[in-house]
């Protein structure tokens, strides 16, 4: 009887999860389907998954009307720069918090974690004024500069490093091996999955970012993909939303591909973050 009840609960959970997955996939399928439709077909058959008369006109229009290669390059450069610096600063900060003993370490870590609860609107204006003063407004590097460190990465990598036996580090210290070599040859190989997954999270978040780039970037040549999508929707979304769907499909291809490839690492990293507080 207990086995049957357990089996029924599992079936119920599976049905619930299938419904959640279906609801999450609807926007992606909707965008992909309508990006291959003509405007008339899209309005007449908006909820049909398979287009009646599939066409590539929407994608051709995007490449003809927008500097799409330059916009994609801008987005990639910003996301790659932010990812590299956030990952490096997270590694060094996490290593310091785990393997160095100094006064006020716990308080410092608490203060860093508390910044996660500060709304973006609080830091938005000071960052904007700073970027304007140093002449990086309407520049892709002005988008990347305030985002070179992230407390989420510090938290995730700290949790991963805490799972490594400190005896390994003590043995290395007895052999008079420096901290940089310890981190490079011992720590990083052991936490590589967490580093990869954290980097992918940083990349996807930066790739999809909209609010901060829209404040800094003003010219079309400096736009990111999220700004290009919003610009097109604002100007023509009321009549040719199929083209906007084509832009959205091209915008999500890279981050979606990265997530599918590295999803195991990402899930494991968040699961491991709860092992030790």
PDB file of C-alpha atoms in Angstrom:
ATOM      1  CA  UNK A   1       0.000   0.000   0.000  1.00  0.00           C
ATOM      2  CA  UNK A   2       2.807   2.381   0.914  1.00  0.00           C
ATOM      3  CA  UNK A   3       4.607   1.519  -2.326  1.00  0.00           C
ATOM      4  CA  UNK A   4       1.474   2.338  -4.319  1.00  0.00           C
ATOM      5  CA  UNK A   5       1.028   5.674  -2.523  1.00  0.00           C
ATOM      6  CA  UNK A   6       4.669   6.534  -3.189  1.00  0.00           C
ATOM      7  CA  UNK A   7       4.236   5.622  -6.853  1.00  0.00           C
ATOM      8  CA  UNK A   8       1.102   7.800  -7.097  1.00  0.00           C
ATOM      9  CA  UNK A   9       2.965  10.754  -5.580  1.00  0.00           C
ATOM     10  CA  UNK A  10       5.792  10.317  -8.067  1.00  0.00           C
ATOM     11  CA  UNK A  11       3.354  10.221 -10.971  1.00  0.00           C
ATOM     12  CA  UNK A  12       1.682  13.363  -9.646  1.00  0.00           C
ATOM     13  CA  UNK A  13       5.020  15.175  -9.365  1.00  0.00           C
ATOM     14  CA  UNK A  14       6.004  14.106 -12.880  1.00  0.00           C
ATOM     15  CA  UNK A  15       2.733  15.410 -14.294  1.00  0.00           C
ATOM     16  CA  UNK A  16       3.210  18.689 -12.416  1.00  0.00           C
ATOM     17  CA  UNK A  17       6.784  19.075 -13.713  1.00  0.00           C
ATOM     18  CA  UNK A  18       5.719  18.265 -17.275  1.00  0.00           C
ATOM     19  CA  UNK A  19       3.100  21.026 -17.090  1.00  0.00           C
ATOM     20  CA  UNK A  20       5.721  23.496 -15.769  1.00  0.00           C
ATOM     21  CA  UNK A  21       8.157  22.580 -18.544  1.00  0.00           C
ATOM     22  CA  UNK A  22       5.397  22.949 -21.127  1.00  0.00           C
ATOM     23  CA  UNK A  23       4.492  26.413 -19.843  1.00  0.00           C
ATOM     24  CA  UNK A  24       8.151  27.478 -19.912  1.00  0.00           C
ATOM     25  CA  UNK A  25       8.607  26.237 -23.488  1.00  0.00           C
ATOM     26  CA  UNK A  26       5.523  28.032 -24.860  1.00  0.00           C
ATOM     27  CA  UNK A  27       7.255  31.441 -25.372  1.00  0.00           C
ATOM     28  CA  UNK A  28      10.233  29.815 -27.126  1.00  0.00           C
ATOM     29  CA  UNK A  29       8.047  27.722 -29.439  1.00  0.00           C
ATOM     30  CA  UNK A  30       5.797  30.736 -30.079  1.00  0.00           C
ATOM     31  CA  UNK A  31       8.746  32.934 -31.092  1.00  0.00           C
ATOM     32  CA  UNK A  32      10.352  30.243 -33.249  1.00  0.00           C
ATOM     33  CA  UNK A  33       7.112  29.412 -35.044  1.00  0.00           C
ATOM     34  CA  UNK A  34       6.073  32.990 -35.792  1.00  0.00           C
ATOM     35  CA  UNK A  35       9.547  33.982 -36.940  1.00  0.00           C
ATOM     36  CA  UNK A  36       9.000  31.778 -40.021  1.00  0.00           C
ATOM     37  CA  UNK A  37       5.524  33.166 -40.800  1.00  0.00           C
ATOM     38  CA  UNK A  38       4.413  36.079 -42.921  1.00  0.00           C
ATOM     39  CA  UNK A  39       2.676  38.884 -41.071  1.00  0.00           C
ATOM     40  CA  UNK A  40      -0.731  37.872 -42.410  1.00  0.00           C
ATOM     41  CA  UNK A  41      -0.263  34.201 -41.500  1.00  0.00           C
ATOM     42  CA  UNK A  42       0.978  35.174 -38.048  1.00  0.00           C
ATOM     43  CA  UNK A  43      -2.170  37.135 -37.246  1.00  0.00           C
ATOM     44  CA  UNK A  44      -4.481  34.536 -38.751  1.00  0.00           C
ATOM     45  CA  UNK A  45      -2.730  31.484 -37.286  1.00  0.00           C
ATOM     46  CA  UNK A  46      -0.887  32.948 -34.314  1.00  0.00           C
ATOM     47  CA  UNK A  47      -1.121  29.803 -32.183  1.00  0.00           C
ATOM     48  CA  UNK A  48      -0.318  27.284 -34.920  1.00  0.00           C
ATOM     49  CA  UNK A  49       3.083  25.764 -34.217  1.00  0.00           C
ATOM     50  CA  UNK A  50       3.901  24.695 -37.786  1.00  0.00           C
ATOM     51  CA  UNK A  51       3.762  27.612 -40.284  1.00  0.00           C
ATOM     52  CA  UNK A  52       1.518  27.035 -43.290  1.00  0.00           C
ATOM     53  CA  UNK A  53       3.813  28.956 -45.638  1.00  0.00           C
ATOM     54  CA  UNK A  54       7.256  29.060 -43.984  1.00  0.00           C
ATOM     55  CA  UNK A  55       9.513  31.918 -45.071  1.00  0.00           C
ATOM     56  CA  UNK A  56      12.944  33.348 -44.291  1.00  0.00           C
ATOM     57  CA  UNK A  57      11.922  36.915 -45.135  1.00  0.00           C
ATOM     58  CA  UNK A  58      11.908  37.989 -41.491  1.00  0.00           C
ATOM     59  CA  UNK A  59      15.522  36.900 -40.978  1.00  0.00           C
ATOM     60  CA  UNK A  60      16.611  38.473 -44.272  1.00  0.00           C
ATOM     61  CA  UNK A  61      14.930  41.719 -43.212  1.00  0.00           C
ATOM     62  CA  UNK A  62      16.859  41.753 -39.928  1.00  0.00           C
ATOM     63  CA  UNK A  63      20.241  41.423 -41.637  1.00  0.00           C
ATOM     64  CA  UNK A  64      19.351  44.053 -44.226  1.00  0.00           C
ATOM     65  CA  UNK A  65      17.946  46.695 -41.860  1.00  0.00           C
ATOM     66  CA  UNK A  66      20.189  46.282 -38.823  1.00  0.00           C
ATOM     67  CA  UNK A  67      23.990  46.086 -38.392  1.00  0.00           C
ATOM     68  CA  UNK A  68      23.299  42.690 -36.889  1.00  0.00           C
ATOM     69  CA  UNK A  69      26.875  41.369 -37.007  1.00  0.00           C
ATOM     70  CA  UNK A  70      28.154  44.461 -35.175  1.00  0.00           C
ATOM     71  CA  UNK A  71      25.353  44.290 -32.611  1.00  0.00           C
ATOM     72  CA  UNK A  72      26.054  40.604 -31.973  1.00  0.00           C
ATOM     73  CA  UNK A  73      29.775  41.353 -31.602  1.00  0.00           C
ATOM     74  CA  UNK A  74      29.006  44.145 -29.110  1.00  0.00           C
ATOM     75  CA  UNK A  75      26.880  41.770 -27.057  1.00  0.00           C
ATOM     76  CA  UNK A  76      29.533  39.061 -27.124  1.00  0.00           C
ATOM     77  CA  UNK A  77      32.375  41.416 -26.150  1.00  0.00           C
ATOM     78  CA  UNK A  78      30.427  42.786 -23.191  1.00  0.00           C
ATOM     79  CA  UNK A  79      29.298  39.331 -22.031  1.00  0.00           C
ATOM     80  CA  UNK A  80      32.767  37.801 -22.454  1.00  0.00           C
ATOM     81  CA  UNK A  81      34.531  40.650 -20.615  1.00  0.00           C
ATOM     82  CA  UNK A  82      32.052  40.621 -17.753  1.00  0.00           C
ATOM     83  CA  UNK A  83      32.223  36.821 -17.504  1.00  0.00           C
ATOM     84  CA  UNK A  84      36.036  36.680 -17.414  1.00  0.00           C
ATOM     85  CA  UNK A  85      36.436  39.403 -14.796  1.00  0.00           C
ATOM     86  CA  UNK A  86      33.536  38.227 -12.626  1.00  0.00           C
ATOM     87  CA  UNK A  87      34.862  34.682 -12.657  1.00  0.00           C
ATOM     88  CA  UNK A  88      38.425  35.763 -11.784  1.00  0.00           C
ATOM     89  CA  UNK A  89      37.334  38.074  -8.970  1.00  0.00           C
ATOM     90  CA  UNK A  90      35.010  35.375  -7.633  1.00  0.00           C
ATOM     91  CA  UNK A  91      37.823  32.800  -7.595  1.00  0.00           C
ATOM     92  CA  UNK A  92      40.274  35.059  -5.762  1.00  0.00           C
ATOM     93  CA  UNK A  93      37.686  36.327  -3.266  1.00  0.00           C
ATOM     94  CA  UNK A  94      36.347  32.829  -2.538  1.00  0.00           C
ATOM     95  CA  UNK A  95      39.877  31.461  -2.042  1.00  0.00           C
ATOM     96  CA  UNK A  96      40.655  34.292   0.377  1.00  0.00           C
ATOM     97  CA  UNK A  97      37.488  33.694   2.373  1.00  0.00           C
ATOM     98  CA  UNK A  98      38.114  29.952   2.684  1.00  0.00           C
ATOM     99  CA  UNK A  99      41.874  29.541   3.039  1.00  0.00           C
ATOM    100  CA  UNK A 100      43.056  32.767   4.682  1.00  0.00           C
ATOM    101  CA  UNK A 101      42.518  33.596   8.346  1.00  0.00           C
ATOM    102  CA  UNK A 102      42.271  37.294   9.161  1.00  0.00           C
ATOM    103  CA  UNK A 103      40.347  39.480  11.518  1.00  0.00           C
ATOM    104  CA  UNK A 104      36.872  40.452  10.385  1.00  0.00           C
ATOM    105  CA  UNK A 105      36.608  37.803   7.666  1.00  0.00           C
ATOM    106  CA  UNK A 106      33.127  36.693   8.707  1.00  0.00           C
ATOM    107  CA  UNK A 107      31.914  40.292   8.884  1.00  0.00           C
ATOM    108  CA  UNK A 108      33.383  41.048   5.468  1.00  0.00           C
ATOM    109  CA  UNK A 109      31.637  38.027   3.968  1.00  0.00           C
ATOM    110  CA  UNK A 110      28.354  39.041   5.588  1.00  0.00           C
ATOM    111  CA  UNK A 111      28.677  42.571   4.175  1.00  0.00           C
ATOM    112  CA  UNK A 112      29.358  41.213   0.693  1.00  0.00           C
ATOM    113  CA  UNK A 113      26.340  38.922   0.864  1.00  0.00           C
ATOM    114  CA  UNK A 114      24.168  41.816   2.006  1.00  0.00           C
ATOM    115  CA  UNK A 115      24.874  43.628  -1.272  1.00  0.00           C
ATOM    116  CA  UNK A 116      22.757  40.972  -3.018  1.00  0.00           C
ATOM    117  CA  UNK A 117      19.694  42.625  -1.469  1.00  0.00           C
ATOM    118  CA  UNK A 118      20.501  46.144  -2.678  1.00  0.00           C
ATOM    119  CA  UNK A 119      18.177  47.015  -5.594  1.00  0.00           C
ATOM    120  CA  UNK A 120      19.784  47.931  -8.902  1.00  0.00           C
ATOM    121  CA  UNK A 121      17.956  51.278  -8.830  1.00  0.00           C
ATOM    122  CA  UNK A 122      20.045  52.313  -5.815  1.00  0.00           C
ATOM    123  CA  UNK A 123      23.379  51.931  -7.641  1.00  0.00           C
ATOM    124  CA  UNK A 124      22.110  52.862 -11.101  1.00  0.00           C
ATOM    125  CA  UNK A 125      22.438  56.650 -10.828  1.00  0.00           C
ATOM    126  CA  UNK A 126      25.906  56.695  -9.157  1.00  0.00           C
ATOM    127  CA  UNK A 127      27.219  54.260 -11.765  1.00  0.00           C
ATOM    128  CA  UNK A 128      25.698  56.299 -14.580  1.00  0.00           C
ATOM    129  CA  UNK A 129      27.297  59.513 -13.299  1.00  0.00           C
ATOM    130  CA  UNK A 130      30.660  57.771 -12.925  1.00  0.00           C
ATOM    131  CA  UNK A 131      30.553  56.318 -16.437  1.00  0.00           C
ATOM    132  CA  UNK A 132      29.585  59.731 -17.850  1.00  0.00           C
ATOM    133  CA  UNK A 133      32.417  61.476 -15.990  1.00  0.00           C
ATOM    134  CA  UNK A 134      35.090  59.145 -17.373  1.00  0.00           C
ATOM    135  CA  UNK A 135      33.736  59.447 -20.922  1.00  0.00           C
ATOM    136  CA  UNK A 136      32.409  55.932 -21.446  1.00  0.00           C
ATOM    137  CA  UNK A 137      28.764  56.785 -22.110  1.00  0.00           C
ATOM    138  CA  UNK A 138      27.587  55.327 -25.428  1.00  0.00           C
ATOM    139  CA  UNK A 139      30.495  52.889 -25.251  1.00  0.00           C
ATOM    140  CA  UNK A 140      30.233  49.130 -24.777  1.00  0.00           C
ATOM    141  CA  UNK A 141      33.025  49.254 -22.169  1.00  0.00           C
ATOM    142  CA  UNK A 142      30.875  51.631 -20.138  1.00  0.00           C
ATOM    143  CA  UNK A 143      28.346  48.792 -19.901  1.00  0.00           C
ATOM    144  CA  UNK A 144      30.951  46.266 -18.757  1.00  0.00           C
ATOM    145  CA  UNK A 145      32.960  48.392 -16.301  1.00  0.00           C
ATOM    146  CA  UNK A 146      30.537  48.448 -13.301  1.00  0.00           C
ATOM    147  CA  UNK A 147      29.974  44.677 -13.574  1.00  0.00           C
ATOM    148  CA  UNK A 148      33.449  43.230 -13.034  1.00  0.00           C
ATOM    149  CA  UNK A 149      32.629  41.568  -9.695  1.00  0.00           C
ATOM    150  CA  UNK A 150      29.619  39.619  -8.466  1.00  0.00           C
ATOM    151  CA  UNK A 151      28.813  38.391  -4.978  1.00  0.00           C
ATOM    152  CA  UNK A 152      26.787  35.444  -6.328  1.00  0.00           C
ATOM    153  CA  UNK A 153      29.922  33.993  -7.900  1.00  0.00           C
ATOM    154  CA  UNK A 154      31.859  34.515  -4.667  1.00  0.00           C
ATOM    155  CA  UNK A 155      29.128  32.690  -2.727  1.00  0.00           C
ATOM    156  CA  UNK A 156      28.914  29.727  -5.131  1.00  0.00           C
ATOM    157  CA  UNK A 157      32.668  29.214  -5.439  1.00  0.00           C
ATOM    158  CA  UNK A 158      33.200  29.653  -1.700  1.00  0.00           C
ATOM    159  CA  UNK A 159      30.703  26.880  -1.064  1.00  0.00           C
ATOM    160  CA  UNK A 160      32.473  24.619  -3.557  1.00  0.00           C
ATOM    161  CA  UNK A 161      35.912  25.325  -2.074  1.00  0.00           C
ATOM    162  CA  UNK A 162      34.668  24.609   1.443  1.00  0.00           C
ATOM    163  CA  UNK A 163      34.054  21.024   0.330  1.00  0.00           C
ATOM    164  CA  UNK A 164      37.785  20.484  -0.337  1.00  0.00           C
ATOM    165  CA  UNK A 165      39.653  18.946   2.625  1.00  0.00           C
ATOM    166  CA  UNK A 166      41.953  21.531   4.150  1.00  0.00           C
ATOM    167  CA  UNK A 167      44.518  18.801   4.747  1.00  0.00           C
ATOM    168  CA  UNK A 168      45.438  19.053   1.053  1.00  0.00           C
ATOM    169  CA  UNK A 169      46.266  22.722   1.521  1.00  0.00           C
ATOM    170  CA  UNK A 170      48.208  22.099   4.718  1.00  0.00           C
ATOM    171  CA  UNK A 171      50.358  19.457   3.022  1.00  0.00           C
ATOM    172  CA  UNK A 172      51.067  21.847   0.156  1.00  0.00           C
ATOM    173  CA  UNK A 173      52.055  24.576   2.628  1.00  0.00           C
ATOM    174  CA  UNK A 174      54.449  22.181   4.352  1.00  0.00           C
ATOM    175  CA  UNK A 175      56.146  21.702   0.987  1.00  0.00           C
ATOM    176  CA  UNK A 176      56.465  25.510   0.797  1.00  0.00           C
ATOM    177  CA  UNK A 177      54.136  25.826  -2.172  1.00  0.00           C
ATOM    178  CA  UNK A 178      52.744  29.342  -2.656  1.00  0.00           C
ATOM    179  CA  UNK A 179      49.064  30.215  -2.610  1.00  0.00           C
ATOM    180  CA  UNK A 180      48.937  31.021  -6.331  1.00  0.00           C
ATOM    181  CA  UNK A 181      50.319  27.588  -7.197  1.00  0.00           C
ATOM    182  CA  UNK A 182      47.987  25.915  -4.682  1.00  0.00           C
ATOM    183  CA  UNK A 183      44.999  27.649  -6.206  1.00  0.00           C
ATOM    184  CA  UNK A 184      46.080  26.875  -9.770  1.00  0.00           C
ATOM    185  CA  UNK A 185      47.183  23.254  -9.355  1.00  0.00           C
ATOM    186  CA  UNK A 186      45.002  21.980  -6.503  1.00  0.00           C
ATOM    187  CA  UNK A 187      41.897  24.094  -5.974  1.00  0.00           C
ATOM    188  CA  UNK A 188      40.868  25.027  -9.519  1.00  0.00           C
ATOM    189  CA  UNK A 189      40.980  21.458 -10.923  1.00  0.00           C
ATOM    190  CA  UNK A 190      38.722  20.320  -8.081  1.00  0.00           C
ATOM    191  CA  UNK A 191      36.186  23.126  -8.492  1.00  0.00           C
ATOM    192  CA  UNK A 192      36.356  23.319 -12.296  1.00  0.00           C
ATOM    193  CA  UNK A 193      32.681  22.301 -12.787  1.00  0.00           C
ATOM    194  CA  UNK A 194      31.590  25.079 -10.427  1.00  0.00           C
ATOM    195  CA  UNK A 195      33.818  27.613 -12.184  1.00  0.00           C
ATOM    196  CA  UNK A 196      32.407  26.621 -15.573  1.00  0.00           C
ATOM    197  CA  UNK A 197      28.786  26.768 -14.433  1.00  0.00           C
ATOM    198  CA  UNK A 198      29.302  30.094 -12.643  1.00  0.00           C
ATOM    199  CA  UNK A 199      30.887  31.532 -15.768  1.00  0.00           C
ATOM    200  CA  UNK A 200      27.971  30.336 -17.902  1.00  0.00           C
ATOM    201  CA  UNK A 201      25.506  31.977 -15.507  1.00  0.00           C
ATOM    202  CA  UNK A 202      27.460  35.243 -15.724  1.00  0.00           C
ATOM    203  CA  UNK A 203      27.559  35.049 -19.524  1.00  0.00           C
ATOM    204  CA  UNK A 204      23.837  34.381 -19.914  1.00  0.00           C
ATOM    205  CA  UNK A 205      22.876  37.150 -17.476  1.00  0.00           C
ATOM    206  CA  UNK A 206      25.115  39.663 -19.230  1.00  0.00           C
ATOM    207  CA  UNK A 207      23.931  38.567 -22.680  1.00  0.00           C
ATOM    208  CA  UNK A 208      20.288  39.120 -21.732  1.00  0.00           C
ATOM    209  CA  UNK A 209      20.793  42.367 -19.813  1.00  0.00           C
ATOM    210  CA  UNK A 210      18.638  45.303 -20.906  1.00  0.00           C
ATOM    211  CA  UNK A 211      18.182  48.047 -18.289  1.00  0.00           C
ATOM    212  CA  UNK A 212      21.832  49.081 -17.824  1.00  0.00           C
ATOM    213  CA  UNK A 213      22.765  48.994 -21.554  1.00  0.00           C
ATOM    214  CA  UNK A 214      19.723  51.079 -22.468  1.00  0.00           C
ATOM    215  CA  UNK A 215      20.944  53.803 -20.099  1.00  0.00           C
ATOM    216  CA  UNK A 216      24.489  53.849 -21.487  1.00  0.00           C
ATOM    217  CA  UNK A 217      24.224  53.032 -25.190  1.00  0.00           C
ATOM    218  CA  UNK A 218      22.610  55.565 -27.521  1.00  0.00           C
ATOM    219  CA  UNK A 219      23.698  54.829 -31.109  1.00  0.00           C
ATOM    220  CA  UNK A 220      22.489  51.849 -33.086  1.00  0.00           C
ATOM    221  CA  UNK A 221      26.040  50.676 -33.911  1.00  0.00           C
ATOM    222  CA  UNK A 222      26.783  50.274 -30.190  1.00  0.00           C
ATOM    223  CA  UNK A 223      23.545  48.469 -29.336  1.00  0.00           C
ATOM    224  CA  UNK A 224      23.353  45.014 -27.832  1.00  0.00           C
ATOM    225  CA  UNK A 225      20.879  42.395 -29.021  1.00  0.00           C
ATOM    226  CA  UNK A 226      18.381  43.111 -26.257  1.00  0.00           C
ATOM    227  CA  UNK A 227      18.352  46.795 -27.219  1.00  0.00           C
ATOM    228  CA  UNK A 228      17.988  45.976 -30.904  1.00  0.00           C
ATOM    229  CA  UNK A 229      14.995  43.781 -30.117  1.00  0.00           C
ATOM    230  CA  UNK A 230      13.313  46.455 -28.011  1.00  0.00           C
ATOM    231  CA  UNK A 231      14.078  49.125 -30.606  1.00  0.00           C
ATOM    232  CA  UNK A 232      12.424  47.101 -33.320  1.00  0.00           C
ATOM    233  CA  UNK A 233       9.391  46.221 -31.226  1.00  0.00           C
ATOM    234  CA  UNK A 234       8.921  49.866 -30.294  1.00  0.00           C
ATOM    235  CA  UNK A 235       9.057  51.026 -33.888  1.00  0.00           C
ATOM    236  CA  UNK A 236       7.276  48.259 -35.797  1.00  0.00           C
ATOM    237  CA  UNK A 237       6.098  45.662 -33.314  1.00  0.00           C
ATOM    238  CA  UNK A 238       2.455  46.643 -33.775  1.00  0.00           C
ATOM    239  CA  UNK A 239       2.345  45.532 -37.407  1.00  0.00           C
ATOM    240  CA  UNK A 240       5.361  43.269 -38.092  1.00  0.00           C
ATOM    241  CA  UNK A 241       5.900  41.410 -34.880  1.00  0.00           C
ATOM    242  CA  UNK A 242       7.128  38.392 -36.898  1.00  0.00           C
ATOM    243  CA  UNK A 243      10.391  40.254 -37.526  1.00  0.00           C
ATOM    244  CA  UNK A 244      10.677  40.955 -33.803  1.00  0.00           C
ATOM    245  CA  UNK A 245      10.228  37.221 -33.237  1.00  0.00           C
ATOM    246  CA  UNK A 246      13.103  36.551 -35.655  1.00  0.00           C
ATOM    247  CA  UNK A 247      15.342  38.918 -33.664  1.00  0.00           C
ATOM    248  CA  UNK A 248      14.327  37.248 -30.405  1.00  0.00           C
ATOM    249  CA  UNK A 249      15.140  33.784 -31.801  1.00  0.00           C
ATOM    250  CA  UNK A 250      18.625  34.902 -32.874  1.00  0.00           C
ATOM    251  CA  UNK A 251      19.112  36.593 -29.511  1.00  0.00           C
ATOM    252  CA  UNK A 252      18.412  33.465 -27.486  1.00  0.00           C
ATOM    253  CA  UNK A 253      20.312  30.923 -29.622  1.00  0.00           C
ATOM    254  CA  UNK A 254      23.730  31.354 -27.978  1.00  0.00           C
ATOM    255  CA  UNK A 255      22.680  31.502 -24.284  1.00  0.00           C
ATOM    256  CA  UNK A 256      20.190  28.667 -24.767  1.00  0.00           C
ATOM    257  CA  UNK A 257      22.844  26.513 -26.434  1.00  0.00           C
ATOM    258  CA  UNK A 258      25.316  27.211 -23.631  1.00  0.00           C
ATOM    259  CA  UNK A 259      22.755  26.305 -20.995  1.00  0.00           C
ATOM    260  CA  UNK A 260      21.816  23.041 -22.725  1.00  0.00           C
ATOM    261  CA  UNK A 261      25.492  22.035 -22.987  1.00  0.00           C
ATOM    262  CA  UNK A 262      26.463  22.958 -19.419  1.00  0.00           C
ATOM    263  CA  UNK A 263      23.170  22.450 -17.562  1.00  0.00           C
ATOM    264  CA  UNK A 264      24.597  19.527 -15.551  1.00  0.00           C
ATOM    265  CA  UNK A 265      27.355  21.737 -14.148  1.00  0.00           C
ATOM    266  CA  UNK A 266      24.936  24.564 -13.345  1.00  0.00           C
ATOM    267  CA  UNK A 267      22.504  22.294 -11.493  1.00  0.00           C
ATOM    268  CA  UNK A 268      25.315  20.604  -9.558  1.00  0.00           C
ATOM    269  CA  UNK A 269      26.782  23.955  -8.532  1.00  0.00           C
ATOM    270  CA  UNK A 270      23.514  25.183  -7.020  1.00  0.00           C
ATOM    271  CA  UNK A 271      22.976  21.794  -5.375  1.00  0.00           C
ATOM    272  CA  UNK A 272      26.452  21.886  -3.814  1.00  0.00           C
ATOM    273  CA  UNK A 273      25.967  25.452  -2.572  1.00  0.00           C
ATOM    274  CA  UNK A 274      23.678  24.129   0.155  1.00  0.00           C
ATOM    275  CA  UNK A 275      26.067  21.526   1.545  1.00  0.00           C
ATOM    276  CA  UNK A 276      27.910  23.898   3.886  1.00  0.00           C
ATOM    277  CA  UNK A 277      26.816  27.316   5.109  1.00  0.00           C
TER     278      UNK A 277
END
